[in-house]
Structure formats: C-alpha cells, structure tokens
C-alpha cells in the first residue's frame, strides 16, 4: 500500500483529483469506480474545476458507483444517484447513460437479478480502471459491513448499527435511515486495476489504522485492501494520527518525489 499523508482536507482532495486526472489523460475512455459520502466531495469539486478550467474530458468515461440505499428512488434527495448528479455528473461532460448507480427503487426480490446485471455491466466495459473509496467509521468499504466476505459480490446487504447512526446526520431522524442497501462486494472492489482510498478527520483514525496496519480480517472489511497490489491511501494528519509507521510513510513519500516513482 502506498500511504500519503497530507496537511489537510484540501490537499487530500487535490492529490486525489490529480490521480484521477492522470488516469483520464492516459486513458480517455477509462472506467471509474466512484464513492459517495462527505469525504470525496472535495475531490469532485476539484474535478469540476479541472474540467472547466483545463478542459478535462469526461465524454468517453464510464462510471460505476459503489452502492445505493434500498427503497430510495434516484430522485430522492438522499439517494446516492442524486448525490452523484448534484456533486459531479451535472457539472461535467459525462454521458448520463454511462453513469451507473445500483437501482435502489426496485423491490428487494429483484435485487439479485439487478446486482448480477450490475456486475455484468462492469465486465462488459472491460473492468474498473480506478476505484475511489471512502471508509466507514467501522472500517467498511462501500456498504460491506464487518463480517462481509473478502470474495463478496454486488448484493443486497443490511446496514450496521454504527453506519445507521453515522449516516443519520443526513436525515431528520435516525428512524428514517434505510436499513438495507445494494453494495458492490469486496471481491468486486478488489478486481479494480487500481484503488484510491480517501480518509480524513480523527473519527476515521481508528478504522484507518486497522485497515492499513492491522491483520486482514473480515471484522475490518477495508483490511482486505492489503491484498491488492495497487492501493494508494490518501489521509490528512488527523486520519493518520493512530498509524504506528507514520514516520516511515512520510519518509517514503519524500523519497517518491526525489526519485519520481510510485512505491506501493
Ligand atoms: C457511507 C458509504 C461509504 C462511505 C462512508 C463514509 O456509508 N456507503 O461508501 O465511504 O459512508 O462516509 P463519509 O465520507 O461521509 O464519512
């Protein structure tokens, strides 16, 4: 894993945007895996800025989002589809038909078929080139809660109590937070060619330390990322504050700049 520790949220977002931009300049028809939540907001803002200011082109790009709440239509203000439209897709020249978010409006009984089709659609595009991830306070990635299998695929999942509490801030009460979601599996995520995990704030420090330096265990779903050969983790100081090897990561970060290579 390549661990980059930045001074603040803005620097995390700028670094992440520069990685996405590099991917798109090398491969204009790239397939991006995208995440929701407050963490990637700065990244999306920066991508919109680069699109407007430097002409970053999304016309050939395809995207797949990690997850969606079950029971919300795409028009619901808390749906991840609305989140992506409002924070990124409506402001860049992407073709909406190439943006994929699992459909949370289907009855639970249709979820299995929809999830199989979602996976098939990823395969038809040739696979995800770069997957952006956030991390839950309990160490989840997408909605793969503790206990999720490392080989899990896109499926219907039940949310963890901590996730419901964490996400209640977007709803008027905790009771309104959906209890189920459709989520890419850990196995699906690990098939991306490259992965970018973003985490900021001290409320993520424990999850980050467990994901990056702890044992690979299904109790910390993000620890499965240690099994992938090309993962970059971009943290702010607060999210990195419980890392035992922080000074070594900083040393490697400097060495990368001197030598001009990426060290995973
Ligand atoms: C949700 C999403 C995750 C996201 C996590 C963290 O539960 N399903 O994909 O990583 O929240 O969100 P935030 O960035 O708001 O802390």
Short mmCIF file of C-alpha atoms and ligand atoms in Angstrom, two decimals:
data_model
loop_
_atom_site.label_atom_id
_atom_site.label_comp_id
_atom_site.label_asym_id
_atom_site.label_seq_id
_atom_site.Cartn_x
_atom_site.Cartn_y
_atom_site.Cartn_z
CA UNK A 1 0.00 0.00 0.00
CA UNK A 2 1.10 3.50 -0.81
CA UNK A 3 0.25 5.83 2.09
CA UNK A 4 0.27 9.59 1.51
CA UNK A 5 -0.22 11.90 4.48
CA UNK A 6 -1.33 15.43 3.60
CA UNK A 7 -1.65 18.53 5.77
CA UNK A 8 -5.38 19.00 5.35
CA UNK A 9 -8.60 18.01 3.58
CA UNK A 10 -7.97 20.31 0.63
CA UNK A 11 -4.56 18.78 -0.08
CA UNK A 12 -6.08 15.29 0.12
CA UNK A 13 -8.70 16.31 -2.45
CA UNK A 14 -6.15 17.94 -4.78
CA UNK A 15 -3.87 14.87 -4.68
CA UNK A 16 -6.83 12.55 -5.34
CA UNK A 17 -8.01 14.71 -8.25
CA UNK A 18 -4.53 14.65 -9.71
CA UNK A 19 -4.56 10.82 -9.67
CA UNK A 20 -7.96 10.70 -11.37
CA UNK A 21 -6.81 13.30 -13.91
CA UNK A 22 -3.67 11.31 -14.71
CA UNK A 23 -5.80 8.19 -15.28
CA UNK A 24 -8.15 10.07 -17.64
CA UNK A 25 -5.32 11.73 -19.58
CA UNK A 26 -3.64 8.33 -20.08
CA UNK A 27 -6.91 6.60 -20.97
CA UNK A 28 -9.73 8.98 -22.02
CA UNK A 29 -12.21 6.05 -22.09
CA UNK A 30 -11.35 4.95 -18.56
CA UNK A 31 -13.85 3.25 -16.26
CA UNK A 32 -14.03 4.91 -12.84
CA UNK A 33 -15.49 3.41 -9.69
CA UNK A 34 -16.95 6.20 -7.56
CA UNK A 35 -17.91 6.66 -3.93
CA UNK A 36 -20.37 8.87 -2.08
CA UNK A 37 -20.17 10.35 1.43
CA UNK A 38 -18.67 13.64 2.57
CA UNK A 39 -15.04 12.55 2.04
CA UNK A 40 -14.94 12.62 -1.80
CA UNK A 41 -16.83 15.94 -2.07
CA UNK A 42 -13.58 17.93 -2.32
CA UNK A 43 -12.29 15.55 -4.99
CA UNK A 44 -15.45 16.04 -7.07
CA UNK A 45 -15.28 19.82 -6.65
CA UNK A 46 -11.69 19.76 -7.84
CA UNK A 47 -12.55 17.55 -10.85
CA UNK A 48 -15.30 20.01 -11.85
CA UNK A 49 -12.77 22.84 -11.55
CA UNK A 50 -10.23 20.99 -13.72
CA UNK A 51 -12.95 20.16 -16.27
CA UNK A 52 -13.97 23.83 -16.52
CA UNK A 53 -10.51 25.36 -16.28
CA UNK A 54 -8.33 22.83 -18.10
CA UNK A 55 -10.84 21.01 -20.26
CA UNK A 56 -10.58 17.61 -18.54
CA UNK A 57 -12.76 15.50 -20.81
CA UNK A 58 -15.30 13.01 -19.48
CA UNK A 59 -17.11 12.35 -22.77
CA UNK A 60 -15.72 8.80 -23.08
CA UNK A 61 -15.67 7.98 -19.38
CA UNK A 62 -17.88 5.30 -17.80
CA UNK A 63 -18.59 5.21 -14.06
CA UNK A 64 -19.89 2.68 -11.57
CA UNK A 65 -20.90 3.75 -8.08
CA UNK A 66 -20.25 1.52 -5.13
CA UNK A 67 -23.66 1.45 -3.54
CA UNK A 68 -27.20 2.75 -3.08
CA UNK A 69 -29.82 2.64 -0.35
CA UNK A 70 -32.65 0.18 -0.91
CA UNK A 71 -36.06 1.85 -1.04
CA UNK A 72 -34.93 5.22 -2.42
CA UNK A 73 -35.65 6.26 -5.99
CA UNK A 74 -32.94 8.08 -7.91
CA UNK A 75 -34.90 11.34 -7.37
CA UNK A 76 -34.88 11.04 -3.57
CA UNK A 77 -32.59 13.81 -2.20
CA UNK A 78 -30.70 11.29 -0.02
CA UNK A 79 -30.19 8.76 -2.81
CA UNK A 80 -26.63 8.26 -3.96
CA UNK A 81 -27.83 8.83 -7.54
CA UNK A 82 -28.93 12.38 -6.60
CA UNK A 83 -25.69 12.89 -4.71
CA UNK A 84 -23.61 11.99 -7.78
CA UNK A 85 -25.74 14.06 -10.16
CA UNK A 86 -25.60 17.11 -7.91
CA UNK A 87 -21.96 16.92 -6.92
CA UNK A 88 -20.33 15.71 -10.11
CA UNK A 89 -22.27 14.44 -13.12
CA UNK A 90 -24.37 17.60 -13.72
CA UNK A 91 -21.21 19.71 -13.86
CA UNK A 92 -19.03 17.73 -16.29
CA UNK A 93 -19.46 16.48 -19.85
CA UNK A 94 -20.13 12.86 -18.93
CA UNK A 95 -22.88 10.96 -20.78
CA UNK A 96 -25.51 10.13 -18.16
CA UNK A 97 -26.19 6.73 -19.77
CA UNK A 98 -22.59 5.80 -18.96
CA UNK A 99 -23.03 6.52 -15.25
CA UNK A 100 -24.17 3.50 -13.26
CA UNK A 101 -25.54 3.57 -9.71
CA UNK A 102 -27.32 0.45 -8.38
CA UNK A 103 -31.10 0.94 -8.63
CA UNK A 104 -32.45 1.24 -5.10
CA UNK A 105 -36.04 1.69 -6.23
CA UNK A 106 -36.55 -1.98 -7.14
CA UNK A 107 -38.38 -4.34 -4.79
CA UNK A 108 -35.94 -6.36 -2.62
CA UNK A 109 -36.97 -9.50 -4.52
CA UNK A 110 -35.49 -8.09 -7.73
CA UNK A 111 -32.19 -7.15 -6.12
CA UNK A 112 -30.32 -10.32 -7.01
CA UNK A 113 -31.00 -10.00 -10.71
CA UNK A 114 -30.15 -6.30 -10.70
CA UNK A 115 -26.86 -6.98 -8.89
CA UNK A 116 -25.89 -9.70 -11.40
CA UNK A 117 -26.62 -7.28 -14.23
CA UNK A 118 -24.55 -4.56 -12.48
CA UNK A 119 -21.57 -6.93 -12.33
CA UNK A 120 -22.10 -7.96 -15.96
CA UNK A 121 -22.13 -4.28 -16.98
CA UNK A 122 -18.77 -3.76 -15.23
CA UNK A 123 -17.35 -6.75 -17.09
CA UNK A 124 -18.69 -5.53 -20.47
CA UNK A 125 -16.74 -2.28 -20.09
CA UNK A 126 -13.52 -4.24 -19.50
CA UNK A 127 -13.40 -3.64 -15.74
CA UNK A 128 -12.79 -0.68 -13.44
CA UNK A 129 -9.51 1.16 -14.01
CA UNK A 130 -9.54 3.28 -10.87
CA UNK A 131 -11.82 2.75 -7.88
CA UNK A 132 -12.29 5.63 -5.43
CA UNK A 133 -13.22 4.60 -1.88
CA UNK A 134 -14.07 6.23 1.41
CA UNK A 135 -14.07 4.31 4.68
CA UNK A 136 -16.78 3.96 7.30
CA UNK A 137 -16.06 4.60 10.99
CA UNK A 138 -16.41 0.84 11.49
CA UNK A 139 -13.90 0.08 8.71
CA UNK A 140 -16.46 -0.65 6.00
CA UNK A 141 -15.88 0.00 2.32
CA UNK A 142 -18.96 0.67 0.19
CA UNK A 143 -21.62 -0.96 2.39
CA UNK A 144 -19.54 -4.05 3.14
CA UNK A 145 -20.04 -4.12 6.88
CA UNK A 146 -17.88 -6.07 9.39
CA UNK A 147 -18.31 -9.79 8.70
CA UNK A 148 -18.50 -9.36 4.90
CA UNK A 149 -16.62 -11.99 2.95
CA UNK A 150 -13.49 -10.94 1.06
CA UNK A 151 -14.94 -12.64 -2.01
CA UNK A 152 -18.39 -10.98 -1.74
CA UNK A 153 -20.02 -9.65 -4.92
CA UNK A 154 -22.58 -6.91 -5.58
CA UNK A 155 -25.59 -7.79 -3.42
CA UNK A 156 -28.31 -6.73 -1.02
CA UNK A 157 -26.88 -6.02 2.45
CA UNK A 158 -28.17 -4.98 5.87
CA UNK A 159 -26.55 -1.88 7.34
CA UNK A 160 -24.62 -1.97 10.58
CA UNK A 161 -25.97 -0.06 13.61
CA UNK A 162 -22.93 2.24 13.61
CA UNK A 163 -23.45 3.05 9.89
CA UNK A 164 -27.10 3.91 10.53
CA UNK A 165 -26.02 6.24 13.37
CA UNK A 166 -23.18 7.78 11.29
CA UNK A 167 -25.48 8.45 8.33
CA UNK A 168 -28.38 9.77 10.44
CA UNK A 169 -26.87 13.26 10.06
CA UNK A 170 -28.27 13.37 6.51
CA UNK A 171 -31.83 12.58 7.68
CA UNK A 172 -34.21 14.33 10.07
CA UNK A 173 -34.11 11.32 12.40
CA UNK A 174 -32.25 8.01 12.75
CA UNK A 175 -35.51 6.13 12.07
CA UNK A 176 -35.56 7.48 8.53
CA UNK A 177 -32.18 5.99 7.56
CA UNK A 178 -32.77 2.99 5.27
CA UNK A 179 -31.77 -0.34 6.85
CA UNK A 180 -30.74 -2.06 3.62
CA UNK A 181 -28.56 -1.21 0.67
CA UNK A 182 -27.19 -2.58 -2.58
CA UNK A 183 -23.42 -2.70 -2.48
CA UNK A 184 -20.53 -3.78 -4.64
CA UNK A 185 -18.78 -6.66 -2.88
CA UNK A 186 -15.23 -6.69 -1.57
CA UNK A 187 -14.38 -9.22 -4.30
CA UNK A 188 -15.81 -6.81 -6.89
CA UNK A 189 -13.78 -3.89 -5.50
CA UNK A 190 -10.55 -5.91 -5.42
CA UNK A 191 -10.88 -6.54 -9.18
CA UNK A 192 -10.33 -2.84 -9.96
CA UNK A 193 -6.90 -2.28 -11.54
CA UNK A 194 -6.07 0.48 -9.10
CA UNK A 195 -7.67 1.67 -5.87
CA UNK A 196 -7.66 5.05 -4.16
CA UNK A 197 -8.83 5.17 -0.54
CA UNK A 198 -9.50 8.59 1.00
CA UNK A 199 -9.96 9.26 4.71
CA UNK A 200 -9.97 12.49 6.67
CA UNK A 201 -10.72 13.51 10.24
CA UNK A 202 -9.94 11.93 13.58
CA UNK A 203 -13.22 9.98 13.58
CA UNK A 204 -11.60 7.78 10.90
CA UNK A 205 -8.20 7.33 12.59
CA UNK A 206 -9.01 4.04 14.26
CA UNK A 207 -10.57 2.49 11.15
CA UNK A 208 -7.61 3.64 9.04
CA UNK A 209 -5.05 2.13 11.44
CA UNK A 210 -6.95 -1.18 11.47
CA UNK A 211 -7.30 -1.19 7.66
CA UNK A 212 -3.69 -0.35 6.89
CA UNK A 213 -1.66 -1.84 9.74
CA UNK A 214 -3.95 -4.44 11.31
CA UNK A 215 -4.44 -8.06 10.30
CA UNK A 216 -6.55 -8.85 7.24
CA UNK A 217 -9.85 -9.80 8.80
CA UNK A 218 -13.49 -9.72 7.80
CA UNK A 219 -14.11 -7.74 11.01
CA UNK A 220 -12.43 -4.81 9.25
CA UNK A 221 -13.64 -5.03 5.63
CA UNK A 222 -11.17 -2.37 4.40
CA UNK A 223 -8.23 -4.51 5.60
CA UNK A 224 -8.88 -6.67 2.50
CA UNK A 225 -7.29 -3.83 0.51
CA UNK A 226 -3.93 -5.10 1.78
CA UNK A 227 -4.45 -8.00 -0.66
CA UNK A 228 -4.46 -5.65 -3.67
CA UNK A 229 -1.16 -4.71 -5.38
CA UNK A 230 -2.01 -1.10 -6.31
CA UNK A 231 -3.71 0.79 -3.50
CA UNK A 232 -3.00 4.42 -2.65
CA UNK A 233 -4.35 5.68 0.67
CA UNK A 234 -4.53 9.47 0.99
CA UNK A 235 -5.01 10.76 4.54
CA UNK A 236 -4.99 14.04 6.37
CA UNK A 237 -2.97 14.37 9.58
CA UNK A 238 -5.97 13.59 11.80
CA UNK A 239 -6.91 10.37 9.98
CA UNK A 240 -3.23 9.29 10.06
CA UNK A 241 -2.83 10.06 13.77
CA UNK A 242 -3.04 6.45 15.01
CA UNK A 243 -0.68 4.94 12.44
CA UNK A 244 2.35 3.32 14.04
CA UNK A 245 4.51 3.68 10.95
CA UNK A 246 3.55 7.25 10.06
CA UNK A 247 7.14 8.49 10.02
CA UNK A 248 8.13 5.72 7.61
CA UNK A 249 5.23 6.62 5.29
CA UNK A 250 6.36 10.26 5.36
CA UNK A 251 9.92 9.19 4.56
CA UNK A 252 8.74 7.10 1.58
CA UNK A 253 6.51 9.96 0.41
CA UNK A 254 9.59 12.22 0.24
CA UNK A 255 11.66 9.52 -1.45
CA UNK A 256 8.96 9.11 -4.12
CA UNK A 257 9.29 12.79 -5.00
CA UNK A 258 13.07 12.60 -5.18
CA UNK A 259 13.11 9.52 -7.41
CA UNK A 260 9.93 10.31 -9.36
CA UNK A 261 8.28 6.90 -8.96
CA UNK A 262 5.39 5.49 -7.00
CA UNK A 263 6.24 3.00 -4.26
CA UNK A 264 3.43 0.60 -3.37
C1 LIG B 1 -21.22 5.51 3.51
C2 LIG B 1 -20.84 4.93 2.14
C3 LIG B 1 -19.37 4.62 2.06
C4 LIG B 1 -18.57 5.80 2.59
C5 LIG B 1 -18.90 6.01 4.03
C6 LIG B 1 -18.10 7.14 4.68
O1 LIG B 1 -21.57 4.57 4.45
N1 LIG B 1 -21.58 3.76 1.81
O2 LIG B 1 -19.04 4.32 0.70
O3 LIG B 1 -17.20 5.54 2.43
O4 LIG B 1 -20.26 6.34 4.11
O5 LIG B 1 -18.73 8.36 4.50
P1 LIG B 1 -18.13 9.77 4.85
O6 LIG B 1 -17.15 10.04 3.75
O7 LIG B 1 -19.30 10.70 4.79
O8 LIG B 1 -17.50 9.67 6.16
#
